[in-house]
Amino acid sequence: MKYRSKKGQLPFVELNGEEIADSAIIVKELSQKFNHDLDAGLTTEQRNLAHATISMIENHLAWVVMWWRTKYPDQVLKGYKVNLQHALGTRIPNGVLNFFFRFAFGRKWFQGSKKVKAQGMGVHTPEEINQFGQEDLRVLKDMLADKPFFFGDEPTNLDVVVFAHLAQIYFIDKEVSYPLRDYMTEHCPNLVGLVNRMKERCFSDWEEICTTLDLNSHLPKPVEETKEEGKGKEEKETEKEKEPEDKDIEKEKADEKEKDKAKEKESEENKEKEGK
């Protein structure tokens, strides 16, 4: 949460020192720079279908999810297991941060709520909004059918966008009540399968990312950092090696003390004998 682009957006990437923000622009820029178009094998009709479906997701389904977040900020913290202390990189206790998140950030959430209403989604009842989300999921479910990906055996941009949004619905803690997640799990098993396939294919370090919040856990660590870790390891090993030596020294000192005490006692006994 503390890392944002100069535009104030997430996600963003940095390539050769240049920031690229907004998902659509990121995909377009990287496709051109690396000469790799995920949609290269699609027909014009398929490209048009993908464009229309992505528009539905980003301009309709995304707002259903946004409505839920602005309506239930407490559920957001629990559902995504957000550790604000870790996420914000601060030592302030989580109890204080959670309080601050719910109330002091209330204005920010209120602004989000106003945006949802301005878009048109927020004027409806919760039942109607959930129904909108379910209808979008049904469309995606019918389009995917029994295929591994939307247009065959390999993922395209549509699969990437679908994963990005459905992961936010599906990977919510099951202890949190979320009607859209429950509907997807019960009625759209093929979408659940797609989300898990994309996760396994693209994020082998998923658990590490979620635990450490490391934005680049799949990349090798810098040499300096690795050296520091190695140095720390060597120091620990040296300390372990020193432990037996320290124990021996302590034992020798204890033995010497015992000998000194014995000598003192013997000396006192001799004095008593001489006195007698």
PDB file of N, CA and C in Angstrom, residues 138-206:
ATOM      1  N   ARG A 138     -22.175 -15.469 -14.792  1.00  0.00           N
ATOM      2  CA  ARG A 138     -22.821 -16.467 -15.666  1.00  0.00           C
ATOM      3  C   ARG A 138     -22.357 -16.306 -17.111  1.00  0.00           C
ATOM      4  N   VAL A 139     -22.216 -15.051 -17.554  1.00  0.00           N
ATOM      5  CA  VAL A 139     -21.734 -14.796 -18.914  1.00  0.00           C
ATOM      6  C   VAL A 139     -20.335 -15.388 -19.096  1.00  0.00           C
ATOM      7  N   LEU A 140     -19.461 -15.143 -18.139  1.00  0.00           N
ATOM      8  CA  LEU A 140     -18.095 -15.662 -18.218  1.00  0.00           C
ATOM      9  C   LEU A 140     -18.076 -17.187 -18.158  1.00  0.00           C
ATOM     10  N   LYS A 141     -18.934 -17.744 -17.313  1.00  0.00           N
ATOM     11  CA  LYS A 141     -19.011 -19.203 -17.187  1.00  0.00           C
ATOM     12  C   LYS A 141     -19.427 -19.840 -18.518  1.00  0.00           C
ATOM     13  N   ASP A 142     -20.441 -19.266 -19.179  1.00  0.00           N
ATOM     14  CA  ASP A 142     -20.921 -19.817 -20.464  1.00  0.00           C
ATOM     15  C   ASP A 142     -19.875 -19.638 -21.562  1.00  0.00           C
ATOM     16  N   MET A 143     -19.149 -18.532 -21.529  1.00  0.00           N
ATOM     17  CA  MET A 143     -18.116 -18.300 -22.543  1.00  0.00           C
ATOM     18  C   MET A 143     -16.965 -19.288 -22.393  1.00  0.00           C
ATOM     19  N   LEU A 144     -16.566 -19.552 -21.173  1.00  0.00           N
ATOM     20  CA  LEU A 144     -15.439 -20.466 -20.934  1.00  0.00           C
ATOM     21  C   LEU A 144     -15.825 -21.912 -21.233  1.00  0.00           C
ATOM     22  N   ALA A 145     -17.053 -22.288 -20.840  1.00  0.00           N
ATOM     23  CA  ALA A 145     -17.554 -23.662 -21.033  1.00  0.00           C
ATOM     24  C   ALA A 145     -16.566 -24.672 -20.442  1.00  0.00           C
ATOM     25  N   ASP A 146     -16.166 -25.670 -21.243  1.00  0.00           N
ATOM     26  CA  ASP A 146     -15.255 -26.694 -20.712  1.00  0.00           C
ATOM     27  C   ASP A 146     -13.833 -26.539 -21.239  1.00  0.00           C
ATOM     28  N   LYS A 147     -13.503 -25.349 -21.762  1.00  0.00           N
ATOM     29  CA  LYS A 147     -12.154 -25.087 -22.288  1.00  0.00           C
ATOM     30  C   LYS A 147     -11.219 -24.706 -21.138  1.00  0.00           C
ATOM     31  N   PRO A 148      -9.923 -25.013 -21.255  1.00  0.00           N
ATOM     32  CA  PRO A 148      -8.975 -24.608 -20.198  1.00  0.00           C
ATOM     33  C   PRO A 148      -8.843 -23.088 -20.115  1.00  0.00           C
ATOM     34  N   PHE A 149      -8.868 -22.403 -21.286  1.00  0.00           N
ATOM     35  CA  PHE A 149      -8.838 -20.948 -21.340  1.00  0.00           C
ATOM     36  C   PHE A 149      -9.894 -20.484 -22.337  1.00  0.00           C
ATOM     37  N   PHE A 150     -10.187 -19.196 -22.351  1.00  0.00           N
ATOM     38  CA  PHE A 150     -11.336 -18.704 -23.122  1.00  0.00           C
ATOM     39  C   PHE A 150     -11.248 -18.988 -24.622  1.00  0.00           C
ATOM     40  N   PHE A 151     -10.025 -18.947 -25.176  1.00  0.00           N
ATOM     41  CA  PHE A 151      -9.904 -19.179 -26.614  1.00  0.00           C
ATOM     42  C   PHE A 151      -9.042 -20.401 -26.937  1.00  0.00           C
ATOM     43  N   GLY A 152      -9.035 -21.376 -26.039  1.00  0.00           N
ATOM     44  CA  GLY A 152      -8.303 -22.606 -26.341  1.00  0.00           C
ATOM     45  C   GLY A 152      -7.374 -23.063 -25.235  1.00  0.00           C
ATOM     46  N   ASP A 153      -6.224 -23.584 -25.644  1.00  0.00           N
ATOM     47  CA  ASP A 153      -5.291 -24.205 -24.697  1.00  0.00           C
ATOM     48  C   ASP A 153      -4.282 -23.241 -24.084  1.00  0.00           C
ATOM     49  N   GLU A 154      -4.208 -22.022 -24.607  1.00  0.00           N
ATOM     50  CA  GLU A 154      -3.258 -21.041 -24.084  1.00  0.00           C
ATOM     51  C   GLU A 154      -4.000 -19.776 -23.638  1.00  0.00           C
ATOM     52  N   PRO A 155      -3.540 -19.142 -22.539  1.00  0.00           N
ATOM     53  CA  PRO A 155      -4.203 -17.926 -22.055  1.00  0.00           C
ATOM     54  C   PRO A 155      -3.958 -16.725 -22.967  1.00  0.00           C
ATOM     55  N   THR A 156      -4.934 -15.839 -23.007  1.00  0.00           N
ATOM     56  CA  THR A 156      -4.833 -14.582 -23.752  1.00  0.00           C
ATOM     57  C   THR A 156      -5.079 -13.440 -22.768  1.00  0.00           C
ATOM     58  N   ASN A 157      -5.130 -12.223 -23.287  1.00  0.00           N
ATOM     59  CA  ASN A 157      -5.372 -11.066 -22.419  1.00  0.00           C
ATOM     60  C   ASN A 157      -6.684 -11.200 -21.645  1.00  0.00           C
ATOM     61  N   LEU A 158      -7.686 -11.786 -22.271  1.00  0.00           N
ATOM     62  CA  LEU A 158      -8.976 -11.948 -21.596  1.00  0.00           C
ATOM     63  C   LEU A 158      -8.825 -12.814 -20.348  1.00  0.00           C
ATOM     64  N   ASP A 159      -8.055 -13.895 -20.438  1.00  0.00           N
ATOM     65  CA  ASP A 159      -7.830 -14.763 -19.275  1.00  0.00           C
ATOM     66  C   ASP A 159      -7.104 -14.008 -18.160  1.00  0.00           C
ATOM     67  N   VAL A 160      -6.159 -13.157 -18.556  1.00  0.00           N
ATOM     68  CA  VAL A 160      -5.399 -12.375 -17.578  1.00  0.00           C
ATOM     69  C   VAL A 160      -6.330 -11.416 -16.824  1.00  0.00           C
ATOM     70  N   VAL A 161      -7.184 -10.721 -17.564  1.00  0.00           N
ATOM     71  CA  VAL A 161      -8.106  -9.756 -16.951  1.00  0.00           C
ATOM     72  C   VAL A 161      -9.130 -10.469 -16.065  1.00  0.00           C
ATOM     73  N   VAL A 162      -9.665 -11.576 -16.563  1.00  0.00           N
ATOM     74  CA  VAL A 162     -10.642 -12.340 -15.781  1.00  0.00           C
ATOM     75  C   VAL A 162     -10.009 -12.808 -14.478  1.00  0.00           C
ATOM     76  N   PHE A 163      -8.787 -13.335 -14.557  1.00  0.00           N
ATOM     77  CA  PHE A 163      -8.098 -13.793 -13.348  1.00  0.00           C
ATOM     78  C   PHE A 163      -7.908 -12.644 -12.356  1.00  0.00           C
ATOM     79  N   ALA A 164      -7.464 -11.497 -12.854  1.00  0.00           N
ATOM     80  CA  ALA A 164      -7.177 -10.352 -11.981  1.00  0.00           C
ATOM     81  C   ALA A 164      -8.404  -9.956 -11.165  1.00  0.00           C
ATOM     82  N   HIS A 165      -9.582 -10.047 -11.764  1.00  0.00           N
ATOM     83  CA  HIS A 165     -10.807  -9.631 -11.074  1.00  0.00           C
ATOM     84  C   HIS A 165     -11.437 -10.764 -10.266  1.00  0.00           C
ATOM     85  N   LEU A 166     -11.466 -11.960 -10.824  1.00  0.00           N
ATOM     86  CA  LEU A 166     -12.086 -13.071 -10.100  1.00  0.00           C
ATOM     87  C   LEU A 166     -11.257 -13.521  -8.912  1.00  0.00           C
ATOM     88  N   ALA A 167      -9.943 -13.338  -8.964  1.00  0.00           N
ATOM     89  CA  ALA A 167      -9.095 -13.684  -7.817  1.00  0.00           C
ATOM     90  C   ALA A 167      -9.493 -12.854  -6.602  1.00  0.00           C
ATOM     91  N   GLN A 168      -9.912 -11.609  -6.840  1.00  0.00           N
ATOM     92  CA  GLN A 168     -10.327 -10.728  -5.753  1.00  0.00           C
ATOM     93  C   GLN A 168     -11.658 -11.168  -5.145  1.00  0.00           C
ATOM     94  N   ILE A 169     -12.416 -11.921  -5.911  1.00  0.00           N
ATOM     95  CA  ILE A 169     -13.696 -12.456  -5.421  1.00  0.00           C
ATOM     96  C   ILE A 169     -13.488 -13.810  -4.750  1.00  0.00           C
ATOM     97  N   TYR A 170     -12.700 -14.660  -5.399  1.00  0.00           N
ATOM     98  CA  TYR A 170     -12.570 -16.050  -4.950  1.00  0.00           C
ATOM     99  C   TYR A 170     -11.662 -16.202  -3.729  1.00  0.00           C
ATOM    100  N   PHE A 171     -10.517 -15.484  -3.691  1.00  0.00           N
ATOM    101  CA  PHE A 171      -9.549 -15.678  -2.609  1.00  0.00           C
ATOM    102  C   PHE A 171      -9.862 -14.790  -1.400  1.00  0.00           C
ATOM    103  N   ILE A 172     -11.106 -14.803  -0.976  1.00  0.00           N
ATOM    104  CA  ILE A 172     -11.527 -14.112   0.237  1.00  0.00           C
ATOM    105  C   ILE A 172     -11.727 -15.171   1.306  1.00  0.00           C
ATOM    106  N   ASP A 173     -11.239 -14.905   2.504  1.00  0.00           N
ATOM    107  CA  ASP A 173     -11.336 -15.876   3.587  1.00  0.00           C
ATOM    108  C   ASP A 173     -12.764 -16.392   3.732  1.00  0.00           C
ATOM    109  N   LYS A 174     -12.897 -17.709   3.857  1.00  0.00           N
ATOM    110  CA  LYS A 174     -14.215 -18.336   3.888  1.00  0.00           C
ATOM    111  C   LYS A 174     -15.021 -18.010   5.132  1.00  0.00           C
ATOM    112  N   GLU A 175     -14.351 -17.485   6.148  1.00  0.00           N
ATOM    113  CA  GLU A 175     -15.077 -17.081   7.354  1.00  0.00           C
ATOM    114  C   GLU A 175     -15.869 -15.801   7.130  1.00  0.00           C
ATOM    115  N   VAL A 176     -15.517 -15.073   6.068  1.00  0.00           N
ATOM    116  CA  VAL A 176     -16.218 -13.838   5.733  1.00  0.00           C
ATOM    117  C   VAL A 176     -17.348 -14.149   4.763  1.00  0.00           C
ATOM    118  N   SER A 177     -18.521 -13.644   5.047  1.00  0.00           N
ATOM    119  CA  SER A 177     -19.676 -13.865   4.179  1.00  0.00           C
ATOM    120  C   SER A 177     -19.590 -12.937   2.964  1.00  0.00           C
ATOM    121  N   TYR A 178     -19.542 -13.535   1.782  1.00  0.00           N
ATOM    122  CA  TYR A 178     -19.500 -12.751   0.542  1.00  0.00           C
ATOM    123  C   TYR A 178     -20.340 -13.478  -0.510  1.00  0.00           C
ATOM    124  N   PRO A 179     -21.569 -13.021  -0.762  1.00  0.00           N
ATOM    125  CA  PRO A 179     -22.490 -13.705  -1.674  1.00  0.00           C
ATOM    126  C   PRO A 179     -21.914 -14.007  -3.055  1.00  0.00           C
ATOM    127  N   LEU A 180     -21.128 -13.070  -3.598  1.00  0.00           N
ATOM    128  CA  LEU A 180     -20.597 -13.270  -4.954  1.00  0.00           C
ATOM    129  C   LEU A 180     -19.580 -14.410  -4.977  1.00  0.00           C
ATOM    130  N   ARG A 181     -18.746 -14.498  -3.938  1.00  0.00           N
ATOM    131  CA  ARG A 181     -17.786 -15.603  -3.823  1.00  0.00           C
ATOM    132  C   ARG A 181     -18.523 -16.931  -3.704  1.00  0.00           C
ATOM    133  N   ASP A 182     -19.563 -16.950  -2.873  1.00  0.00           N
ATOM    134  CA  ASP A 182     -20.330 -18.178  -2.673  1.00  0.00           C
ATOM    135  C   ASP A 182     -21.013 -18.623  -3.967  1.00  0.00           C
ATOM    136  N   TYR A 183     -21.543 -17.658  -4.720  1.00  0.00           N
ATOM    137  CA  TYR A 183     -22.202 -17.987  -5.993  1.00  0.00           C
ATOM    138  C   TYR A 183     -21.196 -18.567  -6.979  1.00  0.00           C
ATOM    139  N   MET A 184     -20.034 -17.950  -7.061  1.00  0.00           N
ATOM    140  CA  MET A 184     -18.992 -18.422  -7.979  1.00  0.00           C
ATOM    141  C   MET A 184     -18.559 -19.839  -7.622  1.00  0.00           C
ATOM    142  N   THR A 185     -18.387 -20.106  -6.341  1.00  0.00           N
ATOM    143  CA  THR A 185     -17.953 -21.432  -5.886  1.00  0.00           C
ATOM    144  C   THR A 185     -18.990 -22.505  -6.182  1.00  0.00           C
ATOM    145  N   GLU A 186     -20.262 -22.172  -5.957  1.00  0.00           N
ATOM    146  CA  GLU A 186     -21.334 -23.156  -6.104  1.00  0.00           C
ATOM    147  C   GLU A 186     -21.798 -23.357  -7.542  1.00  0.00           C
ATOM    148  N   HIS A 187     -21.823 -22.273  -8.327  1.00  0.00           N
ATOM    149  CA  HIS A 187     -22.445 -22.336  -9.653  1.00  0.00           C
ATOM    150  C   HIS A 187     -21.473 -22.173 -10.827  1.00  0.00           C
ATOM    151  N   CYS A 188     -20.238 -21.803 -10.559  1.00  0.00           N
ATOM    152  CA  CYS A 188     -19.283 -21.578 -11.656  1.00  0.00           C
ATOM    153  C   CYS A 188     -17.982 -22.341 -11.410  1.00  0.00           C
ATOM    154  N   PRO A 189     -18.016 -23.662 -11.307  1.00  0.00           N
ATOM    155  CA  PRO A 189     -16.792 -24.428 -11.029  1.00  0.00           C
ATOM    156  C   PRO A 189     -15.723 -24.256 -12.105  1.00  0.00           C
ATOM    157  N   ASN A 190     -16.152 -24.004 -13.354  1.00  0.00           N
ATOM    158  CA  ASN A 190     -15.147 -23.827 -14.408  1.00  0.00           C
ATOM    159  C   ASN A 190     -14.359 -22.529 -14.227  1.00  0.00           C
ATOM    160  N   LEU A 191     -15.007 -21.487 -13.662  1.00  0.00           N
ATOM    161  CA  LEU A 191     -14.291 -20.240 -13.381  1.00  0.00           C
ATOM    162  C   LEU A 191     -13.322 -20.416 -12.217  1.00  0.00           C
ATOM    163  N   VAL A 192     -13.730 -21.219 -11.227  1.00  0.00           N
ATOM    164  CA  VAL A 192     -12.834 -21.541 -10.112  1.00  0.00           C
ATOM    165  C   VAL A 192     -11.600 -22.269 -10.645  1.00  0.00           C
ATOM    166  N   GLY A 193     -11.833 -23.200 -11.575  1.00  0.00           N
ATOM    167  CA  GLY A 193     -10.728 -23.936 -12.190  1.00  0.00           C
ATOM    168  C   GLY A 193      -9.797 -23.015 -12.953  1.00  0.00           C
ATOM    169  N   LEU A 194     -10.362 -22.052 -13.687  1.00  0.00           N
ATOM    170  CA  LEU A 194      -9.546 -21.096 -14.453  1.00  0.00           C
ATOM    171  C   LEU A 194      -8.671 -20.262 -13.519  1.00  0.00           C
ATOM    172  N   VAL A 195      -9.265 -19.768 -12.447  1.00  0.00           N
ATOM    173  CA  VAL A 195      -8.521 -18.940 -11.496  1.00  0.00           C
ATOM    174  C   VAL A 195      -7.341 -19.722 -10.923  1.00  0.00           C
ATOM    175  N   ASN A 196      -7.567 -20.968 -10.543  1.00  0.00           N
ATOM    176  CA  ASN A 196      -6.495 -21.781  -9.968  1.00  0.00           C
ATOM    177  C   ASN A 196      -5.431 -22.142 -11.004  1.00  0.00           C
ATOM    178  N   ARG A 197      -5.853 -22.367 -12.249  1.00  0.00           N
ATOM    179  CA  ARG A 197      -4.876 -22.661 -13.316  1.00  0.00           C
ATOM    180  C   ARG A 197      -3.962 -21.465 -13.552  1.00  0.00           C
ATOM    181  N   MET A 198      -4.556 -20.286 -13.612  1.00  0.00           N
ATOM    182  CA  MET A 198      -3.763 -19.076 -13.836  1.00  0.00           C
ATOM    183  C   MET A 198      -2.834 -18.817 -12.658  1.00  0.00           C
ATOM    184  N   LYS A 199      -3.320 -19.062 -11.451  1.00  0.00           N
ATOM    185  CA  LYS A 199      -2.508 -18.868 -10.250  1.00  0.00           C
ATOM    186  C   LYS A 199      -1.286 -19.781 -10.282  1.00  0.00           C
ATOM    187  N   GLU A 200      -1.511 -21.062 -10.558  1.00  0.00           N
ATOM    188  CA  GLU A 200      -0.413 -22.031 -10.583  1.00  0.00           C
ATOM    189  C   GLU A 200       0.568 -21.751 -11.719  1.00  0.00           C
ATOM    190  N   ARG A 201       0.036 -21.284 -12.830  1.00  0.00           N
ATOM    191  CA  ARG A 201       0.877 -21.054 -14.004  1.00  0.00           C
ATOM    192  C   ARG A 201       1.740 -19.788 -13.862  1.00  0.00           C
ATOM    193  N   CYS A 202       1.180 -18.759 -13.261  1.00  0.00           N
ATOM    194  CA  CYS A 202       1.866 -17.467 -13.221  1.00  0.00           C
ATOM    195  C   CYS A 202       2.448 -17.091 -11.862  1.00  0.00           C
ATOM    196  N   PHE A 203       1.929 -17.703 -10.791  1.00  0.00           N
ATOM    197  CA  PHE A 203       2.358 -17.292  -9.454  1.00  0.00           C
ATOM    198  C   PHE A 203       2.741 -18.491  -8.604  1.00  0.00           C
ATOM    199  N   SER A 204       3.854 -19.112  -8.946  1.00  0.00           N
ATOM    200  CA  SER A 204       4.338 -20.242  -8.147  1.00  0.00           C
ATOM    201  C   SER A 204       4.736 -19.781  -6.739  1.00  0.00           C
ATOM    202  N   ASP A 205       4.992 -18.480  -6.587  1.00  0.00           N
ATOM    203  CA  ASP A 205       5.389 -17.915  -5.292  1.00  0.00           C
ATOM    204  C   ASP A 205       4.225 -17.211  -4.600  1.00  0.00           C
ATOM    205  N   TRP A 206       3.006 -17.628  -4.922  1.00  0.00           N
ATOM    206  CA  TRP A 206       1.791 -16.978  -4.401  1.00  0.00           C
ATOM    207  C   TRP A 206       1.813 -16.869  -2.875  1.00  0.00           C
TER     208      TRP A 206
END
